[in-house]
């Protein structure tokens, strides 16, 4: 992904290029998977017979299925590419969440400085969104004790609390919610120690439940050192042009680093879509990502089923309804995924379906079902023929010790083949003698010849 990004200098185009490269690289694996599935379909009658015959003997059933696997039957042949696809998706999600790390290769100390500044800005915004809470925090700076809830009773015995009591001269009507954080605001409302954050969000804090919840989310979720989302949250904070001067106040953020952040933020947009944002049901350009994910996933399902009905009508007719149901559920899973991850990951997920549709059409054109099944049948017959050409022979070592060994007939000497034939004939004569109650007499070698 970094190589693609370095080449095109845009995250959206990098995802497109990366998807095409990955799908092209995986195409031979997909083709091999289809051939493996075709082989498994040819073994299906024998598998069903074994399952029916040994349904009350699981050990024997497993033993016979293992023999089939040695011949070429592979019950898990279709899982490999699916697992690989999801592993790549998880990798893409990590890249999308960490563009500073993976795309621009910021140093760890630089990322830490950016994230710390963004966290301070977001905390200040959360507090300044409520004039009442901002006033209380201002008092807290002068006297930390004012933050603690004090329960009591008045002279009439009525329960009292300082939970919502503020300075008498504070005019709530004239107070306005701050939408832009200034340098002074950052020092007053954003810069707290870990202990102070615990006081602000603790159960005994007089701050409103909403502000306490927002601060907790910012510090413990968005900017937690283990958080996957912290780099994107920092970029979102940097996206507000009014706040960019605040990042320059941090000594760990140089002018060059600010310029690189500007470039990264610009490159994370693909047309009107910000690939760092997570889609919601709010009507905006981001809804394009879940929409195309669902449409392409549904289209791929329909196209693949149409190809299967045309090329293998018998299998399509006998396919269980549950299998078809799973195929139709996948588009809705894609829709759900697109609403739970940043748009960049959803964009990649949608493109995998689009390229998958193209690959399905190419496969149907140049590797039709009839051709794949014919190759699978030839492979199966070759395996069976190879098995028939093997035989057990007794090998005598230098010490005269006899051991049984499996060898190809083509590898045996004439003497060994004659010995095999002699044993087969003697075994047949002995079986006949036992069957008809006759006396078995072993023939000399010259009579057998």
XYZ file of C-alpha atoms in Angstrom:
449
model
C 0.000 0.000 0.000
C 2.846 2.394 0.817
C 4.417 1.781 -2.617
C 1.069 2.437 -4.320
C 0.519 5.588 -2.246
C 4.050 6.854 -2.960
C 3.404 6.363 -6.681
C 0.008 8.078 -7.011
C 0.034 10.419 -3.948
C -3.645 9.818 -3.201
C -5.095 7.284 -0.797
C -8.144 6.501 -2.940
C -6.129 5.812 -6.086
C -3.604 3.852 -4.008
C -6.423 1.563 -2.805
C -7.617 1.055 -6.386
C -4.108 0.184 -7.589
C -3.455 -2.049 -4.587
C -6.751 -3.918 -5.067
C -6.043 -4.630 -8.735
C -2.522 -5.884 -7.922
C -3.691 -8.096 -5.046
C -6.626 -9.582 -6.976
C -4.387 -10.245 -9.979
C -1.853 -11.964 -7.717
C -4.633 -14.050 -6.133
C -6.231 -14.988 -9.463
C -4.186 -18.222 -9.861
C -5.202 -19.182 -6.307
C -8.871 -18.553 -7.107
C -8.579 -20.654 -10.275
C -6.860 -23.424 -8.333
C -9.632 -23.229 -5.739
C -12.289 -23.697 -8.432
C -10.418 -26.701 -9.833
C -10.088 -28.156 -6.339
C -13.817 -27.688 -5.767
C -14.533 -29.419 -9.099
C -12.432 -32.412 -7.976
C -14.264 -32.475 -4.649
C -17.617 -32.481 -6.502
C -16.519 -35.597 -8.426
C -15.735 -37.296 -5.138
C -19.103 -36.265 -3.674
C -20.914 -39.565 -4.453
C -18.122 -41.596 -2.820
C -18.081 -39.245 0.194
C -21.850 -39.608 0.610
C -21.571 -43.392 0.313
C -18.870 -43.513 3.018
C -20.925 -41.252 5.290
C -24.000 -43.427 4.769
C -22.169 -46.737 5.143
C -20.248 -45.777 8.285
C -22.679 -43.322 9.868
C -22.517 -45.294 13.137
C -18.742 -45.700 13.040
C -17.080 -42.242 13.035
C -13.554 -43.652 13.280
C -13.997 -45.888 10.225
C -15.709 -43.051 8.379
C -12.766 -40.740 9.064
C -10.337 -43.468 7.998
C -12.080 -43.916 4.637
C -12.312 -40.143 4.068
C -8.577 -39.873 4.788
C -7.959 -42.458 2.067
C -9.975 -40.315 -0.348
C -7.883 -37.264 0.575
C -4.749 -39.191 -0.380
C -6.305 -39.747 -3.807
C -6.986 -36.032 -4.319
C -10.192 -35.187 -2.431
C -9.810 -31.891 -0.521
C -12.779 -30.934 1.714
C -11.240 -27.543 2.601
C -10.118 -26.559 -0.896
C -12.356 -23.499 -1.013
C -11.343 -21.936 2.307
C -7.803 -20.766 1.617
C -8.542 -17.748 -0.562
C -11.424 -16.662 1.682
C -9.150 -16.662 4.733
C -6.467 -14.795 2.790
C -9.039 -12.217 1.640
C -10.066 -11.464 5.228
C -6.446 -11.296 6.409
C -5.716 -8.700 3.730
C -8.870 -6.798 4.751
C -7.637 -6.641 8.354
C -4.300 -5.369 7.090
C -6.030 -2.699 5.004
C -8.092 -1.629 8.032
C -4.858 -1.161 10.013
C -3.399 0.918 7.162
C -6.538 3.076 6.983
C -6.529 3.660 10.745
C -2.808 4.496 10.805
C -1.996 6.627 7.741
C 0.690 8.583 9.595
C 2.509 5.337 10.354
C 2.011 3.432 7.108
C 1.625 6.096 4.412
C 3.805 9.040 5.459
C 6.096 7.072 7.789
C 6.060 9.647 10.586
C 8.422 8.916 13.439
C 6.934 7.525 16.649
C 7.826 10.695 18.612
C 6.174 12.865 15.946
C 2.967 10.836 16.062
C 2.947 11.039 19.865
C 3.261 14.852 19.758
C 0.462 15.149 17.189
C -1.848 12.820 19.099
C -1.229 14.554 22.451
C -2.043 17.982 20.961
C -5.176 16.659 19.263
C -6.333 15.061 22.535
C -5.918 18.368 24.370
C -7.892 20.211 21.680
C -10.713 17.657 21.785
C -10.924 17.757 25.600
C -11.063 21.559 25.520
C -13.824 21.429 22.893
C -15.816 18.946 24.960
C -15.678 21.236 28.012
C -16.298 24.482 26.123
C -19.383 22.954 24.470
C -21.117 23.446 27.836
C -20.765 26.983 29.289
C -21.779 25.766 32.754
C -19.130 23.050 32.810
C -16.540 25.452 31.381
C -17.245 27.863 34.246
C -16.806 25.088 36.796
C -13.500 23.978 35.237
C -12.314 27.595 35.371
C -13.084 27.616 39.094
C -11.378 24.245 39.428
C -8.142 25.755 38.094
C -8.100 28.153 41.067
C -9.527 25.790 43.672
C -9.665 22.021 42.903
C -11.979 21.433 45.857
C -14.918 23.139 44.105
C -15.190 20.182 41.719
C -16.318 17.720 44.398
C -20.025 17.044 44.918
C -21.137 17.922 48.448
C -24.419 16.454 49.645
C -26.184 17.815 52.703
C -29.411 19.218 54.156
C -30.586 22.774 54.598
C -32.048 24.322 57.752
C -35.437 22.867 56.856
C -34.031 19.345 56.557
C -34.285 19.313 52.768
C -31.524 17.504 50.868
C -29.084 19.834 49.151
C -26.181 19.434 46.758
C -23.707 21.710 45.007
C -23.968 19.516 41.905
C -25.446 22.282 39.706
C -24.521 25.381 41.736
C -22.172 27.818 39.996
C -20.888 31.293 40.681
C -23.816 33.686 41.189
C -22.447 36.198 38.720
C -22.290 33.627 35.921
C -24.769 34.630 33.190
C -25.943 31.460 31.432
C -27.960 33.315 28.798
C -25.040 35.437 27.638
C -22.601 32.508 27.589
C -21.932 31.019 24.179
C -20.642 27.576 23.339
C -17.084 27.777 22.031
C -16.630 26.063 18.647
C -13.017 27.142 18.174
C -10.302 26.496 20.745
C -7.755 29.269 21.255
C -4.254 28.955 22.672
C -5.522 30.321 25.994
C -8.425 27.833 25.966
C -5.996 24.994 25.311
C -3.981 25.853 28.422
C -7.090 26.237 30.603
C -9.467 23.571 29.331
C -7.277 21.055 27.507
C -4.076 20.524 29.444
C -4.647 18.193 32.393
C -2.595 15.566 34.170
C -3.879 11.987 34.347
C -4.892 12.558 37.976
C -6.846 15.689 37.055
C -8.653 13.804 34.285
C -9.685 11.202 36.875
C -11.061 13.976 39.085
C -12.932 15.580 36.185
C -14.592 12.311 35.134
C -14.981 10.608 38.528
C -18.291 9.802 40.191
C -17.822 12.666 42.677
C -17.206 15.253 39.932
C -19.742 18.086 39.604
C -19.347 18.175 35.802
C -22.423 17.166 33.810
C -22.779 13.498 32.856
C -22.537 14.359 29.155
C -19.237 16.238 29.483
C -17.762 13.551 31.757
C -18.764 10.905 29.236
C -17.243 12.867 26.351
C -13.951 13.389 28.178
C -13.813 9.680 29.096
C -14.419 8.701 25.480
C -11.724 11.084 24.238
C -9.049 10.052 26.744
C -9.800 6.350 27.192
C -11.053 5.407 23.736
C -9.993 7.838 21.002
C -6.517 8.644 22.281
C -5.717 5.651 24.415
C -2.146 4.484 23.573
C -3.599 1.173 22.329
C -6.406 2.837 20.376
C -6.581 2.008 16.676
C -8.397 5.280 16.008
C -5.989 7.837 17.490
C -4.217 8.831 14.244
C -7.495 9.421 12.419
C -8.888 11.399 15.352
C -5.756 13.566 15.305
C -6.170 14.170 11.569
C -9.830 15.104 12.129
C -8.772 17.642 14.746
C -6.088 18.983 12.412
C -8.721 19.268 9.664
C -10.185 22.304 11.470
C -8.087 25.121 10.011
C -8.681 27.262 13.090
C -6.891 24.686 15.217
C -3.803 24.149 13.072
C -1.910 26.943 14.830
C -2.347 25.014 18.085
C -0.349 22.080 16.717
C 2.537 24.457 15.987
C 2.673 25.305 19.721
C 3.954 21.809 20.458
C 7.759 21.775 20.346
C 7.709 18.230 18.935
C 5.850 19.372 15.796
C 8.074 21.167 13.276
C 7.007 23.288 10.307
C 8.055 20.472 8.002
C 5.877 18.008 9.926
C 2.906 20.402 9.719
C 3.383 20.560 5.946
C 3.445 16.766 5.730
C 0.251 16.601 7.779
C -1.354 19.049 5.336
C -0.298 16.808 2.447
C -1.540 13.649 4.140
C -4.897 15.215 4.980
C -5.306 16.313 1.361
C -4.325 12.872 0.035
C -6.846 11.140 2.305
C -9.676 12.680 0.271
C -10.963 10.941 -2.853
C -13.111 13.472 -4.652
C -15.788 14.657 -2.205
C -15.229 11.671 0.091
C -13.002 11.824 3.171
C -11.581 8.312 3.526
C -10.734 8.909 7.202
C -14.403 9.340 8.195
C -16.738 6.496 9.111
C -20.075 6.521 7.219
C -23.312 7.098 9.115
C -26.936 7.142 8.013
C -26.682 10.923 7.701
C -27.221 11.896 4.062
C -23.850 12.955 2.632
C -21.175 11.840 0.157
C -19.922 9.144 2.550
C -23.081 7.086 1.938
C -21.639 6.236 -1.485
C -19.220 3.777 0.168
C -21.830 1.508 1.879
C -24.060 1.819 -1.213
C -21.449 0.546 -3.673
C -20.314 -2.139 -1.201
C -23.839 -3.518 -1.075
C -24.493 -3.157 -4.823
C -21.227 -4.788 -5.932
C -21.591 -7.625 -3.396
C -25.157 -8.307 -4.534
C -24.168 -8.092 -8.208
C -21.336 -10.576 -7.724
C -23.726 -13.039 -6.062
C -26.212 -12.802 -8.945
C -23.522 -13.100 -11.628
C -21.829 -16.095 -10.013
C -25.152 -17.898 -9.615
C -26.078 -17.161 -13.251
C -22.714 -18.568 -14.415
C -23.193 -21.676 -12.270
C -26.717 -22.288 -13.602
C -25.418 -22.024 -17.160
C -22.291 -24.125 -16.793
C -23.385 -26.661 -14.179
C -27.198 -26.789 -14.064
C -27.223 -30.116 -12.213
C -25.187 -28.769 -9.303
C -27.180 -25.533 -9.244
C -30.407 -27.530 -9.019
C -29.163 -29.710 -6.139
C -27.485 -26.919 -4.163
C -29.100 -26.611 -0.715
C -31.268 -23.562 -0.038
C -29.104 -22.752 2.990
C -26.074 -22.259 0.725
C -28.013 -19.811 -1.447
C -29.218 -17.992 1.651
C -25.620 -17.468 2.809
C -24.742 -15.954 -0.566
C -27.577 -13.441 -0.254
C -26.623 -12.582 3.328
C -23.098 -11.546 2.298
C -24.184 -8.219 0.700
C -25.829 -7.213 3.984
C -22.673 -8.182 5.893
C -20.734 -5.941 3.493
C -23.180 -3.128 4.206
C -22.693 -3.580 7.945
C -18.886 -3.649 7.609
C -18.973 -0.396 5.612
C -20.776 1.382 8.461
C -18.345 0.179 11.126
C -14.948 1.041 9.595
C -13.474 4.208 8.055
C -14.500 4.877 4.463
C -11.056 3.840 3.170
C -11.557 0.252 4.354
C -15.125 0.179 3.011
C -13.865 1.498 -0.333
C -11.353 -1.358 -0.553
C -14.057 -3.880 0.382
C -16.329 -2.578 -2.393
C -13.507 -2.698 -4.948
C -12.743 -6.348 -4.119
C -16.292 -7.208 -5.181
C -16.023 -5.138 -8.362
C -12.741 -6.762 -9.396
C -14.211 -10.125 -8.334
C -17.058 -9.621 -10.805
C -14.542 -8.973 -13.599
C -12.570 -12.072 -12.623
C -15.737 -14.210 -12.598
C -16.545 -13.124 -16.142
C -12.946 -13.794 -17.289
C -12.968 -17.239 -15.663
C -16.323 -18.099 -17.240
C -14.960 -17.072 -20.652
C -11.566 -18.789 -20.650
C -12.005 -21.496 -17.986
C -15.644 -22.565 -18.319
C -17.103 -25.120 -15.968
C -16.947 -27.902 -18.548
C -13.209 -27.390 -19.019
C -12.519 -27.262 -15.269
C -14.588 -30.414 -14.640
C -12.850 -32.235 -17.512
C -9.446 -31.347 -16.045
C -10.640 -32.420 -12.606
C -11.897 -35.746 -13.974
C -8.599 -36.362 -15.766
C -6.735 -35.571 -12.550
C -8.962 -37.945 -10.604
C -8.496 -40.751 -13.125
C -4.741 -40.196 -13.161
C -4.653 -40.469 -9.364
C -6.696 -43.667 -9.507
C -4.433 -45.123 -12.217
C -1.352 -44.198 -10.225
C -2.825 -45.931 -7.206
C -3.540 -49.100 -9.223
C 0.048 -49.210 -10.450
C 1.361 -49.620 -6.921
C 1.804 -52.928 -5.120
C 3.144 -54.285 -1.854
C 6.372 -56.264 -2.177
C 8.599 -58.032 0.331
C 12.129 -56.627 0.446
C 14.953 -58.737 1.932
C 17.894 -56.803 3.376
C 21.515 -57.944 3.732
C 20.765 -59.641 7.063
C 17.911 -61.649 5.552
C 15.234 -59.565 7.322
C 12.016 -59.218 5.361
C 10.051 -55.950 5.267
C 6.932 -55.018 3.320
C 7.187 -52.014 1.017
C 4.832 -50.248 -1.424
C 6.325 -49.701 -4.890
C 5.153 -48.804 -8.399
C 4.870 -51.790 -10.738
C 7.123 -49.965 -13.191
C 9.860 -49.961 -10.557
C 9.719 -53.763 -9.936
C 11.961 -56.350 -11.542
C 10.527 -59.250 -13.578
C 11.281 -61.600 -10.724
C 9.354 -59.413 -8.261
C 6.366 -59.171 -10.620
C 6.368 -62.969 -11.062
C 6.414 -63.353 -7.285
C 3.443 -60.987 -6.976
C 1.494 -62.936 -9.606
C 2.342 -66.204 -7.875
C 1.055 -64.908 -4.556
C -2.167 -63.634 -6.162
C -2.774 -67.011 -7.858
C -2.014 -68.955 -4.682
C -4.333 -66.685 -2.695
C -7.128 -67.283 -5.245
C -6.589 -71.096 -5.202
C -6.586 -71.144 -1.413
C -9.822 -69.132 -1.284
C -11.486 -71.536 -3.757
C -10.328 -74.578 -1.790
C -11.783 -73.176 1.414
C -15.010 -72.227 -0.360
C -15.609 -75.694 -1.842
C -14.140 -77.750 1.019
C -11.238 -79.071 -1.021
C -7.710 -79.770 0.131
C -5.311 -76.936 -0.691
C -1.979 -78.015 -2.159
C 0.646 -75.377 -2.904
C 1.952 -75.730 -6.470
C 5.637 -75.631 -7.343
C 6.879 -72.482 -9.088
C 7.306 -74.269 -12.442
C 3.653 -75.381 -12.460
C 2.506 -71.836 -11.729
C 4.562 -70.521 -14.641
